[in-house]
XYZ file of C-alpha atoms in Angstrom:
378
model
C -10.073 29.852 -19.815
C -6.266 29.805 -19.863
C -4.709 26.320 -20.146
C -1.179 25.937 -18.783
C 1.097 23.198 -20.116
C 2.614 20.459 -17.932
C 4.282 17.097 -18.306
C 1.599 15.508 -16.137
C -1.657 16.394 -14.439
C -2.386 14.267 -11.378
C -6.087 14.098 -10.497
C -6.605 13.435 -6.812
C -4.787 14.764 -3.764
C -4.747 11.603 -1.706
C -1.502 9.864 -0.835
C -1.247 7.957 -4.107
C -1.675 11.127 -6.138
C 0.862 12.944 -3.992
C 3.339 10.075 -4.282
C 3.036 10.037 -8.073
C 3.541 13.802 -8.199
C 6.573 13.585 -5.923
C 8.334 10.917 -7.959
C 7.560 12.780 -11.188
C 8.712 16.161 -9.886
C 11.909 14.694 -8.436
C 12.649 13.329 -11.909
C 12.349 16.839 -13.357
C 8.793 16.717 -14.687
C 6.475 19.707 -14.478
C 3.484 18.445 -12.492
C 0.240 19.816 -11.112
C -2.007 17.986 -8.637
C -5.696 18.872 -8.940
C -7.863 18.038 -5.915
C -11.605 18.606 -5.654
C -11.489 19.404 -1.942
C -8.250 19.299 0.043
C -5.336 16.924 0.415
C -6.380 13.711 2.165
C -10.079 14.608 2.269
C -11.361 11.050 1.953
C -9.612 7.641 2.172
C -6.112 8.951 2.899
C -7.368 10.982 5.831
C -9.513 8.173 7.233
C -7.095 5.261 6.977
C -5.762 3.209 9.875
C -2.353 3.541 8.173
C -1.322 -0.084 8.417
C 2.010 -0.841 6.761
C 1.378 -4.481 6.010
C 2.746 -7.312 3.916
C 1.057 -9.911 6.156
C -1.709 -11.830 4.351
C -1.298 -9.806 1.166
C -2.926 -11.197 -1.959
C -0.336 -12.826 -4.195
C -1.392 -10.495 -6.989
C 0.140 -7.515 -5.196
C 2.630 -9.200 -2.869
C 5.805 -8.472 -4.839
C 4.794 -4.832 -5.138
C 4.044 -4.730 -1.410
C 7.436 -6.192 -0.511
C 9.217 -3.535 -2.561
C 7.097 -0.888 -0.902
C 8.015 -2.237 2.544
C 11.669 -1.637 1.801
C 10.759 1.928 0.871
C 8.827 2.402 4.122
C 11.893 1.433 6.109
C 13.644 4.352 4.437
C 10.632 6.685 4.172
C 12.418 9.664 5.734
C 14.797 9.691 2.773
C 11.814 10.083 0.460
C 9.773 12.706 2.314
C 12.019 14.071 5.075
C 9.909 12.567 7.872
C 9.443 9.053 9.257
C 5.659 9.574 9.027
C 5.278 8.052 12.471
C 6.194 4.632 11.041
C 7.070 1.983 13.616
C 8.018 -1.534 12.493
C 6.687 -3.374 15.522
C 5.250 -6.116 13.321
C 1.785 -7.265 12.353
C 0.278 -10.398 13.881
C -2.679 -12.482 12.682
C -3.965 -14.446 15.679
C -5.543 -17.897 15.507
C -8.212 -18.586 18.114
C -8.725 -22.234 17.141
C -6.625 -25.111 15.791
C -8.528 -24.882 12.503
C -7.621 -21.205 12.122
C -4.001 -21.980 12.947
C -3.961 -24.682 10.289
C -5.089 -22.120 7.706
C -2.282 -19.779 8.717
C 0.229 -22.625 8.615
C -0.886 -23.598 5.114
C -0.353 -20.048 3.907
C 3.087 -19.719 5.462
C 4.163 -23.068 4.016
C 2.854 -22.088 0.586
C 4.792 -18.816 0.724
C 7.978 -20.592 1.812
C 7.621 -23.059 -1.048
C 7.687 -20.102 -3.447
C 10.651 -18.426 -1.759
C 8.844 -15.853 0.402
C 10.140 -15.633 3.965
C 8.476 -12.466 5.284
C 5.760 -14.394 7.169
C 6.384 -16.967 9.891
C 4.240 -19.103 12.144
C 4.587 -18.755 15.913
C 3.226 -20.891 18.726
C 1.635 -19.955 22.047
C 4.877 -19.247 23.902
C 6.249 -16.782 21.347
C 2.792 -15.295 20.882
C 2.604 -14.505 24.628
C 6.037 -12.893 24.452
C 4.935 -10.661 21.570
C 1.469 -9.941 23.056
C 1.663 -10.452 26.844
C -1.946 -9.375 27.497
C -3.532 -11.543 24.833
C -6.332 -13.854 25.921
C -5.052 -17.363 26.794
C -7.532 -19.052 24.453
C -5.451 -18.052 21.395
C -3.352 -20.935 20.072
C -0.826 -19.318 17.723
C -0.386 -16.751 14.969
C 1.380 -15.723 11.816
C 3.648 -12.708 12.023
C 5.467 -10.339 9.656
C 8.081 -8.727 11.872
C 9.077 -5.888 9.514
C 5.462 -4.717 9.187
C 3.917 -2.016 11.339
C 1.865 1.137 11.139
C 2.305 4.857 10.559
C 0.553 8.140 11.276
C -1.635 9.001 8.254
C -1.791 12.713 8.991
C 1.970 12.995 9.390
C 2.318 11.120 6.104
C -0.084 13.506 4.363
C 1.769 16.551 5.681
C 5.129 15.082 4.675
C 4.063 14.170 1.135
C 2.283 17.512 0.661
C 5.325 19.459 1.785
C 7.639 17.294 -0.311
C 5.781 17.772 -3.593
C 5.817 21.531 -3.137
C 9.514 21.503 -2.250
C 10.144 19.427 -5.386
C 8.452 22.060 -7.554
C 5.065 20.449 -8.169
C 1.980 22.645 -8.056
C -1.074 21.874 -5.956
C -4.562 23.137 -6.785
C -7.190 22.403 -4.146
C -10.927 23.144 -4.107
C -11.166 22.476 -7.846
C -12.968 19.450 -9.264
C -12.252 18.030 -12.720
C -15.282 18.213 -15.016
C -13.836 17.004 -18.350
C -10.765 15.540 -20.013
C -10.360 16.192 -23.721
C -7.808 15.098 -26.310
C -5.828 17.973 -27.861
C -3.490 16.720 -30.621
C -0.762 14.781 -28.751
C -1.797 16.080 -25.328
C -4.702 16.061 -22.896
C -6.624 19.049 -21.656
C -7.921 18.587 -18.115
C -10.796 20.952 -17.469
C -11.528 22.044 -13.930
C -14.031 24.415 -12.418
C -13.008 27.631 -14.141
C -9.486 26.450 -14.987
C -7.747 24.009 -17.293
C -4.352 22.382 -17.727
C -2.702 20.762 -20.750
C -0.289 17.839 -20.399
C 0.931 14.871 -22.363
C 0.113 12.603 -19.408
C -2.730 12.325 -16.916
C -2.619 10.309 -13.691
C -6.043 9.276 -12.395
C -5.699 8.882 -8.624
C -9.214 10.055 -7.814
C -10.041 7.320 -5.309
C -13.714 6.472 -4.972
C -14.484 8.772 -7.934
C -11.782 7.339 -10.203
C -14.212 5.366 -12.369
C -15.936 8.624 -13.264
C -12.603 10.153 -14.251
C -11.739 7.017 -16.244
C -15.041 7.279 -18.118
C -14.019 10.758 -19.304
C -11.270 9.136 -21.418
C -13.337 6.152 -22.582
C -12.443 3.557 -19.935
C -15.494 1.816 -18.497
C -13.977 0.293 -15.360
C -16.417 -1.159 -12.798
C -15.797 0.191 -9.319
C -17.714 -0.114 -6.072
C -17.398 1.986 -2.930
C -16.380 1.072 0.607
C -17.096 2.917 3.827
C -14.542 1.477 6.240
C -15.100 2.446 9.860
C -12.667 3.110 12.690
C -12.947 3.863 16.378
C -10.507 5.386 18.849
C -10.403 4.934 22.612
C -9.332 7.111 25.477
C -5.592 7.132 26.244
C -4.219 4.078 28.031
C -0.878 2.958 29.400
C 1.313 1.398 26.678
C 0.658 -2.350 26.502
C 0.826 -3.424 22.858
C 3.265 -2.683 20.020
C 2.313 -4.833 16.993
C -0.829 -4.397 14.915
C -3.164 -7.332 15.586
C -5.761 -9.025 13.394
C -7.703 -12.295 13.762
C -7.943 -15.128 11.274
C -11.593 -15.383 10.223
C -12.864 -12.248 12.002
C -12.858 -8.523 11.193
C -10.341 -6.752 13.396
C -7.389 -4.413 13.169
C -6.157 -3.443 16.626
C -3.237 -1.198 17.504
C -2.120 1.346 20.071
C -0.971 4.753 18.870
C 1.994 6.733 20.154
C -0.505 8.791 22.169
C -1.787 5.686 23.970
C -5.154 5.502 22.233
C -6.439 2.264 20.763
C -7.245 2.421 17.054
C -9.729 -0.312 16.149
C -10.954 -1.197 12.689
C -10.624 -4.131 10.362
C -12.850 -3.481 7.379
C -16.178 -3.066 9.172
C -18.419 -1.163 6.771
C -20.577 1.916 7.171
C -22.936 3.453 4.611
C -21.272 5.174 1.624
C -22.920 7.807 -0.560
C -20.701 8.742 -3.474
C -22.899 11.518 -4.825
C -23.252 13.269 -1.477
C -19.636 12.463 -0.615
C -20.650 11.177 2.788
C -19.874 8.074 4.784
C -22.052 7.154 7.762
C -20.866 4.973 10.633
C -23.092 2.138 11.886
C -22.754 1.633 15.618
C -24.223 -1.863 15.601
C -21.575 -3.020 13.129
C -18.804 -1.255 15.046
C -19.888 -3.233 18.097
C -18.650 -6.383 16.327
C -15.176 -4.880 16.184
C -15.376 -3.937 19.836
C -16.391 -7.502 20.722
C -13.487 -8.958 18.727
C -11.078 -6.574 20.475
C -12.288 -7.484 23.950
C -12.266 -11.199 23.120
C -8.550 -10.902 22.377
C -7.690 -8.361 25.070
C -10.098 -8.693 28.011
C -8.343 -5.872 29.880
C -9.827 -3.278 27.477
C -13.442 -4.307 28.084
C -14.285 -1.172 30.085
C -12.279 1.294 28.011
C -14.244 4.260 26.650
C -14.520 4.916 22.912
C -14.131 8.652 22.301
C -14.800 8.937 18.572
C -15.607 6.954 15.446
C -15.387 7.725 11.760
C -15.738 6.209 8.317
C -14.224 7.183 4.987
C -15.070 6.706 1.324
C -12.760 4.530 -0.724
C -12.886 2.541 -3.939
C -13.388 -1.217 -4.065
C -12.768 -3.513 -7.025
C -14.376 -6.865 -7.768
C -11.221 -8.842 -6.889
C -10.055 -6.393 -4.186
C -6.857 -5.669 -6.101
C -6.143 -2.117 -7.267
C -5.893 -0.788 -10.784
C -2.359 0.450 -11.430
C -1.199 1.010 -14.985
C -1.924 2.581 -18.341
C -5.407 3.232 -19.657
C -6.508 0.552 -22.146
C -8.110 3.185 -24.414
C -6.384 6.526 -23.836
C -2.636 6.796 -24.526
C -0.928 8.954 -21.922
C -3.510 8.306 -19.195
C -2.498 6.187 -16.209
C -4.700 4.845 -13.422
C -3.996 4.252 -9.725
C -7.135 3.493 -7.729
C -9.317 0.767 -6.246
C -7.031 -0.134 -3.355
C -10.013 -1.650 -1.521
C -8.926 -0.781 1.997
C -5.271 -1.776 1.827
C -3.556 0.934 -0.217
C -1.644 2.901 2.418
C 1.369 0.595 2.477
C 1.639 0.697 -1.316
C 1.896 4.496 -1.522
C 5.670 4.874 -2.080
C 6.020 2.155 -4.704
C 2.858 2.951 -6.687
C 4.004 6.555 -7.066
C 7.366 5.308 -8.335
C 5.690 2.919 -10.795
C 3.499 5.707 -12.166
C 6.524 7.935 -12.676
C 8.192 5.112 -14.592
C 5.147 4.765 -16.825
C 4.743 8.481 -17.462
C 8.403 9.229 -18.122
C 9.630 5.997 -19.735
C 6.485 4.249 -20.925
C 7.186 1.102 -18.891
C 8.063 -0.080 -15.394
C 9.911 -3.074 -14.001
C 7.772 -2.933 -10.859
C 5.299 -5.750 -10.260
C 2.026 -4.291 -11.568
C 1.270 -7.002 -14.125
C -1.708 -8.298 -12.127
C -3.210 -4.836 -11.684
C -4.151 -4.010 -15.278
C -7.567 -2.375 -15.693
C -8.528 -4.781 -18.487
C -9.074 -7.638 -16.035
C -11.984 -5.725 -14.470
C -13.312 -4.551 -17.805
C -13.399 -8.179 -18.972
C -15.371 -9.204 -15.878
C -17.896 -6.456 -16.619
C -18.238 -7.521 -20.265
C -18.748 -11.171 -19.336
C -21.529 -10.268 -16.904
C -23.392 -8.099 -19.435
C -26.445 -9.955 -20.854
């Protein structure tokens, strides 16, 4: 087995792995991306591609805001706008109590100097969403937010890493990672690579990769479901969610409605399958028609679900391995990782090449999850 030498081996060909490889290669590093199947096989190919700062957890908000600035200039990074439209994201309140919760959040953010979210009343809400049901009483909005096309993004990042000189190996799973003096040997199926740094961006399987270097990081699995309608006339531009209910509702450039919101199917990590549950999807359909009665008779043409990693606190792991020098993790995005893709890749490149980053990953250290696991062990 011939082992080639690199500056970094990136495990996982989803968008976060591709972003890390791109930033590393652009900085002059010799990089190889190793993917078990093909680029975007799981979460990155099944995402709704929301580009959202709205209602972000404070633990990742600063990172998300930096990433939003990068999304507004994404064509500079990958030579394509990735279908990104900044038509805003809106979280609708159906009741005064829900509106009060949104108001409390916006006021709390403003008190700490964050101005990306604002509260809007019924009149402005009707201007933004003319066909919204009249029972809705207000909303919070992040006007620079939006959504992108995940498949365009995958093609753009894939093309960009190759243009930057990175190598891509698909259809090759990693079976072992072994320490070799001051480097790591990553062993694949019939191949191996040696590098001083390893980036673990293996998505739902990242805990298994972490265990290969001695990191016992608890990780669950999600099976987020989506559904797509027939094509309709254009009638909505922002991405819409509801305070207190599971919904993500948007209209694509092709006129189809893309409806999700974290509704869960049945994941099977070992079989690498994710099964949609129609009864659960019906809840998303009901929420959509409650907000937009005009779509009640629209036909759903396909549904899908994808495997992704989920952490205990729903924040990702981004940073160095606690036990293996030269190994860096980026996984566990828990259904909201798409928007973070540009900045997480940049942070990983900082860590690999300079050993530190000024980007806001302090809350995303793997040790927080490892501590939770140790405390729960009898």
